[in-house]
Amino acid sequence: MSDTTTASAPAKLILCGEHAVVYGRPAIAVPLGDLRAGAAVAPGRPGAGLRLRAPDLGEEWAAATGEQNPLIALAEATAVTLGLPADLEITLRSQIPIASGMGSGAAIGTALVRALAAAAGRELSPAEVAARVYESERGYHGTPSGIDNTVVAYERAIWYARGHPPTIEPLKVGAPLTLVVGDTGVRSATRLPVGAVRERHAAEPERYEALFTAVGDLVTRARALLAAGEALALGPLLDENQALLEQIGVSSPELNRLVAAARGAGALGAKLSGAGWGGVMIALVAAEMAERVAAALKAAGAARVLTTQVPASI
Ligand code: PMV
């Protein structure tokens, strides 16, 4: 290899089913193509080994120091499998806020694996990329369901259920969906709410299994409405999902405030998205209402707001 090779990967949003998906229920996730992470791979200084720089974060890691870092481990393992030289200089960039429920870790990992594959002149299948990134995600949050790395690697709307192997089905989206995303600005590491839910589930298994089953049921109904292009009917399911997430204990005052503001401004439905306790919420809106809902979210204190469309797909 002589030149620099680059690749990117999208952020993601969970439309419905987070947390319950860790316990085997299905969930629906969509890529967010406008917000991306990127990686550039270049030949390194001879003898320097593999070096990873994340200038946006002011971070730099070198494999040679023996420091344990999931991204270094992912880069090294992937480079070895692909037969790349040991001296590599990798630069990571990301537009995706970290710890916000938008899958920044999975996107960075996916961009990294794709850029290494490109450097080796190879193209890896989405399943191969997802499997590699999954291993690295485990370093961050222990028991990931696998939905983040999967939707990011496939880069399309998916139905996901955990298992050996997991069920991964590209979803039909009958009509484009407009989503307004409100960021609480509160950063919350995924493993914290995921760990709290694990403890609560262990303490009260029947109660939590019933909540997860209710989430799984609404995700199944959402799939049919999504395929039929019935956004109007999908809205109340997002509200139902939010009510269950509140009972599961992963919402927060900031999330509740933004969800209420979106509904008050005419959203069809709204809920937190991702692990909760902070991060982002999503509002499903009729396209002509997007600006109004975005303004209401800003007025209610959202740190940032973005509007995105999930395109129709067959
Ligand atoms: O915060 P995020 O985007 O990493 O969301 C994680 C989704 C959970 O269902 C809460 C955890 C998981 O591993 O699926």
Tab-separated table of C-alpha atoms and ligand atoms in Angstrom:
chain	number	residue	atom	x	y	z
A	1	MET	CA	0.000	0.000	0.000
A	2	SER	CA	1.271	3.473	-0.736
A	3	ASP	CA	-1.572	5.997	-0.744
A	4	THR	CA	-4.049	7.060	1.859
A	5	THR	CA	-7.381	5.251	1.724
A	6	THR	CA	-10.547	6.556	3.338
A	7	ALA	CA	-13.988	5.259	4.229
A	8	SER	CA	-16.981	6.460	6.218
A	9	ALA	CA	-20.012	5.115	8.055
A	10	PRO	CA	-23.315	6.654	9.159
A	11	ALA	CA	-24.794	7.397	12.567
A	12	LYS	CA	-27.891	5.420	13.500
A	13	LEU	CA	-31.168	5.864	15.312
A	14	ILE	CA	-33.233	3.192	17.002
A	15	LEU	CA	-36.820	3.760	15.867
A	16	CYS	CA	-38.231	1.399	18.486
A	17	GLY	CA	-37.248	-1.539	20.674
A	18	GLU	CA	-34.086	-0.415	22.508
A	19	HIS	CA	-33.276	-2.225	25.764
A	20	ALA	CA	-35.857	-4.968	25.098
A	21	VAL	CA	-33.574	-5.955	22.190
A	22	VAL	CA	-30.855	-6.869	24.707
A	23	TYR	CA	-33.354	-9.476	26.045
A	24	GLY	CA	-34.145	-11.082	22.708
A	25	ARG	CA	-37.059	-8.940	21.519
A	26	PRO	CA	-36.926	-7.383	18.031
A	27	ALA	CA	-36.017	-3.755	17.375
A	28	ILE	CA	-36.031	-1.458	14.352
A	29	ALA	CA	-33.098	0.815	13.552
A	30	VAL	CA	-32.339	3.204	10.708
A	31	PRO	CA	-29.085	4.725	9.457
A	32	LEU	CA	-28.609	8.481	9.605
A	33	GLY	CA	-26.624	9.082	6.431
A	34	ASP	CA	-26.195	12.852	6.914
A	35	LEU	CA	-24.101	12.411	10.036
A	36	ARG	CA	-20.957	10.314	9.547
A	37	ALA	CA	-17.687	9.073	10.975
A	38	GLY	CA	-14.645	8.655	8.745
A	39	ALA	CA	-11.289	6.900	8.818
A	40	ALA	CA	-8.126	7.433	6.775
A	41	VAL	CA	-5.374	4.808	6.617
A	42	ALA	CA	-1.866	5.730	5.484
A	43	PRO	CA	1.511	3.972	5.634
A	44	GLY	CA	3.183	4.655	8.996
A	45	ARG	CA	6.752	5.512	9.927
A	46	PRO	CA	8.861	2.338	9.605
A	47	GLY	CA	9.071	0.635	12.987
A	48	ALA	CA	6.430	2.878	14.600
A	49	GLY	CA	3.739	0.176	14.530
A	50	LEU	CA	0.069	1.022	14.349
A	51	ARG	CA	-0.887	4.521	15.447
A	52	LEU	CA	-4.393	5.884	15.789
A	53	ARG	CA	-5.215	9.585	15.948
A	54	ALA	CA	-8.577	11.181	16.717
A	55	PRO	CA	-7.826	14.914	16.298
A	56	ASP	CA	-11.462	15.947	16.991
A	57	LEU	CA	-11.139	14.358	20.420
A	58	GLY	CA	-7.526	15.405	20.907
A	59	GLU	CA	-6.659	11.718	21.380
A	60	GLU	CA	-3.806	9.623	20.086
A	61	TRP	CA	-3.030	5.968	20.761
A	62	ALA	CA	-0.139	3.754	19.746
A	63	ALA	CA	-0.337	-0.041	19.706
A	64	ALA	CA	3.327	-0.202	20.724
A	65	THR	CA	2.602	1.246	24.192
A	66	GLY	CA	0.485	-1.814	25.003
A	67	GLU	CA	-2.356	0.422	26.130
A	68	GLN	CA	-5.708	-1.387	26.084
A	69	ASN	CA	-8.060	0.412	23.756
A	70	PRO	CA	-10.931	-1.269	21.902
A	71	LEU	CA	-10.240	0.720	18.715
A	72	ILE	CA	-6.541	-0.176	18.701
A	73	ALA	CA	-7.490	-3.817	19.265
A	74	LEU	CA	-10.018	-3.635	16.392
A	75	ALA	CA	-7.508	-1.953	14.068
A	76	GLU	CA	-4.715	-4.417	14.870
A	77	ALA	CA	-6.838	-7.544	14.526
A	78	THR	CA	-8.350	-6.309	11.264
A	79	ALA	CA	-4.981	-5.251	9.825
A	80	VAL	CA	-3.468	-8.661	10.635
A	81	THR	CA	-6.406	-10.530	9.042
A	82	LEU	CA	-6.126	-8.398	5.922
A	83	GLY	CA	-2.353	-8.921	5.689
A	84	LEU	CA	-1.584	-5.201	5.975
A	85	PRO	CA	1.880	-3.993	7.040
A	86	ALA	CA	2.380	-3.367	10.780
A	87	ASP	CA	3.272	0.328	10.426
A	88	LEU	CA	0.035	2.185	9.863
A	89	GLU	CA	-1.075	5.726	10.587
A	90	ILE	CA	-4.846	5.894	11.042
A	91	THR	CA	-6.848	9.086	11.480
A	92	LEU	CA	-10.411	9.006	12.768
A	93	ARG	CA	-12.931	11.812	12.408
A	94	SER	CA	-16.558	12.006	13.426
A	95	GLN	CA	-19.484	14.390	13.172
A	96	ILE	CA	-21.502	12.182	15.538
A	97	PRO	CA	-21.740	13.327	19.141
A	98	ILE	CA	-20.398	10.626	21.471
A	99	ALA	CA	-22.561	8.944	24.130
A	100	SER	CA	-25.710	10.370	22.600
A	101	GLY	CA	-27.557	7.275	21.374
A	102	MET	CA	-26.553	7.774	17.763
A	103	GLY	CA	-24.084	4.918	17.537
A	104	SER	CA	-20.894	6.958	17.317
A	105	GLY	CA	-18.757	4.034	18.536
A	106	ALA	CA	-20.184	1.658	15.948
A	107	ALA	CA	-19.806	4.254	13.180
A	108	ILE	CA	-16.159	4.954	14.035
A	109	GLY	CA	-15.411	1.222	14.224
A	110	THR	CA	-17.167	0.571	10.909
A	111	ALA	CA	-15.355	3.417	9.134
A	112	LEU	CA	-12.073	2.067	10.523
A	113	VAL	CA	-12.673	-1.500	9.310
A	114	ARG	CA	-13.873	-0.301	5.901
A	115	ALA	CA	-10.825	1.966	5.453
A	116	LEU	CA	-8.455	-0.883	6.397
A	117	ALA	CA	-10.216	-3.192	3.933
A	118	ALA	CA	-9.885	-0.525	1.228
A	119	ALA	CA	-6.171	-0.185	2.052
A	120	ALA	CA	-5.823	-3.916	1.460
A	121	GLY	CA	-7.801	-3.633	-1.789
A	122	ARG	CA	-10.592	-5.740	-0.319
A	123	GLU	CA	-14.283	-5.269	0.179
A	124	LEU	CA	-15.745	-6.908	3.279
A	125	SER	CA	-19.420	-7.870	3.437
A	126	PRO	CA	-21.632	-5.912	5.847
A	127	ALA	CA	-21.908	-9.089	7.956
A	128	GLU	CA	-18.116	-9.360	8.244
A	129	VAL	CA	-17.754	-5.673	9.124
A	130	ALA	CA	-20.571	-5.901	11.680
A	131	ALA	CA	-19.048	-8.967	13.346
A	132	ARG	CA	-15.658	-7.272	13.762
A	133	VAL	CA	-17.169	-4.077	15.155
A	134	TYR	CA	-19.371	-6.079	17.523
A	135	GLU	CA	-16.313	-7.531	19.224
A	136	SER	CA	-14.927	-4.045	19.703
A	137	GLU	CA	-18.263	-2.656	20.999
A	138	ARG	CA	-18.145	-5.302	23.713
A	139	GLY	CA	-15.100	-3.487	25.019
A	140	TYR	CA	-17.253	-0.396	25.550
A	141	HIS	CA	-20.494	-1.666	26.935
A	142	GLY	CA	-20.305	-5.278	27.958
A	143	THR	CA	-23.481	-6.801	26.571
A	144	PRO	CA	-24.405	-4.977	23.380
A	145	SER	CA	-27.317	-6.541	21.512
A	146	GLY	CA	-25.483	-6.037	18.221
A	147	ILE	CA	-28.096	-3.725	16.701
A	148	ASP	CA	-25.807	-0.659	16.480
A	149	ASN	CA	-22.965	-2.287	14.573
A	150	THR	CA	-25.468	-4.109	12.330
A	151	VAL	CA	-27.534	-1.115	11.176
A	152	VAL	CA	-24.390	0.948	10.647
A	153	ALA	CA	-22.638	-1.770	8.605
A	154	TYR	CA	-25.725	-2.584	6.483
A	155	GLU	CA	-26.578	1.104	6.179
A	156	ARG	CA	-30.279	0.537	5.717
A	157	ALA	CA	-33.399	0.195	7.843
A	158	ILE	CA	-33.282	-3.157	9.610
A	159	TRP	CA	-35.297	-5.457	11.805
A	160	TYR	CA	-32.925	-6.984	14.340
A	161	ALA	CA	-33.324	-9.721	16.926
A	162	ARG	CA	-30.487	-11.089	18.957
A	163	GLY	CA	-29.586	-14.781	18.570
A	164	HIS	CA	-27.029	-17.245	17.271
A	165	PRO	CA	-27.026	-16.107	14.559
A	166	PRO	CA	-29.022	-12.886	14.994
A	167	THR	CA	-32.050	-12.205	12.790
A	168	ILE	CA	-31.207	-9.315	10.461
A	169	GLU	CA	-33.864	-8.352	7.924
A	170	PRO	CA	-33.724	-5.311	5.640
A	171	LEU	CA	-37.027	-3.510	6.127
A	172	LYS	CA	-39.522	-2.266	3.636
A	173	VAL	CA	-40.274	1.422	4.219
A	174	GLY	CA	-43.456	2.158	2.282
A	175	ALA	CA	-43.195	5.958	2.391
A	176	PRO	CA	-40.370	8.275	3.524
A	177	LEU	CA	-40.407	9.147	7.209
A	178	THR	CA	-39.417	12.550	8.538
A	179	LEU	CA	-37.729	12.481	11.918
A	180	VAL	CA	-36.697	15.439	14.025
A	181	VAL	CA	-33.868	14.518	16.391
A	182	GLY	CA	-33.390	16.508	19.600
A	183	ASP	CA	-30.184	16.129	21.578
A	184	THR	CA	-30.498	16.729	25.314
A	185	GLY	CA	-26.792	17.583	25.384
A	186	VAL	CA	-26.508	15.193	28.343
A	187	ARG	CA	-23.842	12.585	27.586
A	188	SER	CA	-24.603	9.169	29.004
A	189	ALA	CA	-22.442	6.103	28.391
A	190	THR	CA	-24.573	3.233	27.037
A	191	ARG	CA	-23.298	0.748	29.603
A	192	LEU	CA	-24.762	2.714	32.554
A	193	PRO	CA	-28.505	2.453	31.760
A	194	VAL	CA	-27.912	-0.995	30.211
A	195	GLY	CA	-26.283	-2.102	33.494
A	196	ALA	CA	-29.082	-0.599	35.600
A	197	VAL	CA	-31.716	-2.420	33.536
A	198	ARG	CA	-29.768	-5.665	33.956
A	199	GLU	CA	-29.871	-5.248	37.741
A	200	ARG	CA	-33.580	-4.388	37.782
A	201	HIS	CA	-34.368	-7.315	35.516
A	202	ALA	CA	-32.442	-9.629	37.863
A	203	ALA	CA	-34.356	-8.243	40.865
A	204	GLU	CA	-37.822	-8.343	39.252
A	205	PRO	CA	-37.627	-10.704	36.265
A	206	GLU	CA	-41.373	-11.110	35.708
A	207	ARG	CA	-42.100	-7.401	35.682
A	208	TYR	CA	-39.268	-6.620	33.279
A	209	GLU	CA	-39.961	-9.581	30.997
A	210	ALA	CA	-43.561	-8.311	30.667
A	211	LEU	CA	-42.324	-4.803	29.811
A	212	PHE	CA	-39.887	-6.185	27.227
A	213	THR	CA	-42.635	-8.342	25.697
A	214	ALA	CA	-44.898	-5.286	25.412
A	215	VAL	CA	-42.057	-3.465	23.616
A	216	GLY	CA	-41.537	-6.442	21.283
A	217	ASP	CA	-45.259	-6.467	20.423
A	218	LEU	CA	-45.297	-2.803	19.469
A	219	VAL	CA	-42.145	-3.239	17.376
A	220	THR	CA	-43.925	-6.001	15.449
A	221	ARG	CA	-46.905	-3.693	14.824
A	222	ALA	CA	-44.527	-0.884	13.830
A	223	ARG	CA	-42.928	-3.078	11.185
A	224	ALA	CA	-46.266	-3.609	9.418
A	225	LEU	CA	-47.117	0.112	9.516
A	226	LEU	CA	-43.658	1.068	8.277
A	227	ALA	CA	-44.021	-1.275	5.308
A	228	ALA	CA	-47.492	0.115	4.582
A	229	GLY	CA	-46.149	3.692	4.686
A	230	GLU	CA	-48.601	4.639	7.454
A	231	ALA	CA	-46.645	7.220	9.416
A	232	LEU	CA	-49.818	8.606	10.992
A	233	ALA	CA	-50.483	5.305	12.707
A	234	LEU	CA	-46.805	4.783	13.564
A	235	GLY	CA	-46.709	7.905	15.763
A	236	PRO	CA	-48.794	6.498	18.639
A	237	LEU	CA	-46.553	3.423	18.715
A	238	LEU	CA	-43.547	5.649	19.380
A	239	ASP	CA	-45.505	7.233	22.242
A	240	GLU	CA	-46.360	3.768	23.558
A	241	ASN	CA	-42.679	2.815	23.365
A	242	GLN	CA	-41.709	5.953	25.306
A	243	ALA	CA	-44.214	5.099	28.070
A	244	LEU	CA	-42.660	1.621	28.371
A	245	LEU	CA	-39.118	3.051	28.368
A	246	GLU	CA	-40.172	5.357	31.211
A	247	GLN	CA	-41.399	2.312	33.152
A	248	ILE	CA	-38.155	0.482	32.352
A	249	GLY	CA	-36.471	3.487	33.969
A	250	VAL	CA	-34.253	4.835	31.204
A	251	SER	CA	-35.836	8.192	30.395
A	252	SER	CA	-34.792	11.394	32.153
A	253	PRO	CA	-36.305	14.811	32.927
A	254	GLU	CA	-34.466	16.321	29.933
A	255	LEU	CA	-35.702	13.600	27.578
A	256	ASN	CA	-39.260	13.883	28.935
A	257	ARG	CA	-39.181	17.643	28.414
A	258	LEU	CA	-38.121	17.335	24.763
A	259	VAL	CA	-40.628	14.542	24.105
A	260	ALA	CA	-43.436	16.698	25.546
A	261	ALA	CA	-42.322	19.740	23.537
A	262	ALA	CA	-42.315	17.740	20.288
A	263	ARG	CA	-45.785	16.362	20.951
A	264	GLY	CA	-47.057	19.803	21.905
A	265	ALA	CA	-45.772	21.186	18.588
A	266	GLY	CA	-47.669	18.602	16.566
A	267	ALA	CA	-45.341	15.598	16.260
A	268	LEU	CA	-47.110	12.345	15.359
A	269	GLY	CA	-45.191	10.598	18.144
A	270	ALA	CA	-41.971	10.990	20.114
A	271	LYS	CA	-39.623	8.911	22.241
A	272	LEU	CA	-36.076	8.681	23.471
A	273	SER	CA	-33.737	6.825	21.117
A	274	GLY	CA	-30.779	4.696	22.210
A	275	ALA	CA	-29.801	3.842	25.732
A	276	GLY	CA	-31.435	6.848	27.449
A	277	TRP	CA	-30.661	8.844	30.621
A	278	GLY	CA	-29.417	11.459	28.179
A	279	GLY	CA	-28.544	11.507	24.506
A	280	VAL	CA	-31.220	12.029	21.908
A	281	MET	CA	-34.955	11.735	21.388
A	282	ILE	CA	-36.765	11.409	18.069
A	283	ALA	CA	-40.052	12.860	16.901
A	284	LEU	CA	-41.916	11.453	13.925
A	285	VAL	CA	-43.498	14.338	12.041
A	286	ALA	CA	-45.424	15.142	8.892
A	287	ALA	CA	-42.775	16.781	6.650
A	288	GLU	CA	-44.522	20.176	6.768
A	289	MET	CA	-44.410	20.163	10.592
A	290	ALA	CA	-40.661	19.538	10.858
A	291	GLU	CA	-39.645	23.175	11.237
A	292	ARG	CA	-42.233	23.849	13.887
A	293	VAL	CA	-41.242	20.794	15.930
A	294	ALA	CA	-37.537	21.644	15.549
A	295	ALA	CA	-38.193	25.167	16.842
A	296	ALA	CA	-40.150	23.783	19.809
A	297	LEU	CA	-37.283	21.442	20.675
A	298	LYS	CA	-34.802	24.318	20.594
A	299	ALA	CA	-37.099	26.426	22.760
A	300	ALA	CA	-37.340	23.518	25.226
A	301	GLY	CA	-33.555	23.500	25.605
A	302	ALA	CA	-32.286	20.965	23.040
A	303	ALA	CA	-28.510	21.349	22.628
A	304	ARG	CA	-28.862	20.533	18.951
A	305	VAL	CA	-31.652	19.608	16.600
A	306	LEU	CA	-31.525	17.958	13.221
A	307	THR	CA	-34.149	16.857	10.775
A	308	THR	CA	-33.640	13.759	8.682
A	309	GLN	CA	-35.578	11.596	6.286
A	310	VAL	CA	-35.655	7.824	6.247
A	311	PRO	CA	-36.025	7.106	2.542
A	312	ALA	CA	-38.587	4.659	1.210
A	313	SER	CA	-37.071	1.258	0.440
A	314	ILE	CA	-38.317	-2.042	-0.896
B	1	PMV	O1	-27.027	4.299	23.165
B	1	PMV	P1	-26.888	3.387	22.041
B	1	PMV	O2	-27.178	3.976	20.751
B	1	PMV	O3	-25.607	2.621	22.041
B	1	PMV	O4	-28.097	2.355	22.204
B	1	PMV	C1	-27.976	1.095	22.682
B	1	PMV	C2	-29.254	0.348	22.518
B	1	PMV	C3	-29.549	-0.555	23.666
B	1	PMV	O5	-30.661	-1.366	23.257
B	1	PMV	C4	-29.947	0.220	24.894
B	1	PMV	C5	-28.375	-1.442	24.013
B	1	PMV	C6	-28.057	-2.488	22.971
B	1	PMV	O6	-26.956	-3.031	23.045
B	1	PMV	O7	-28.901	-2.787	22.110
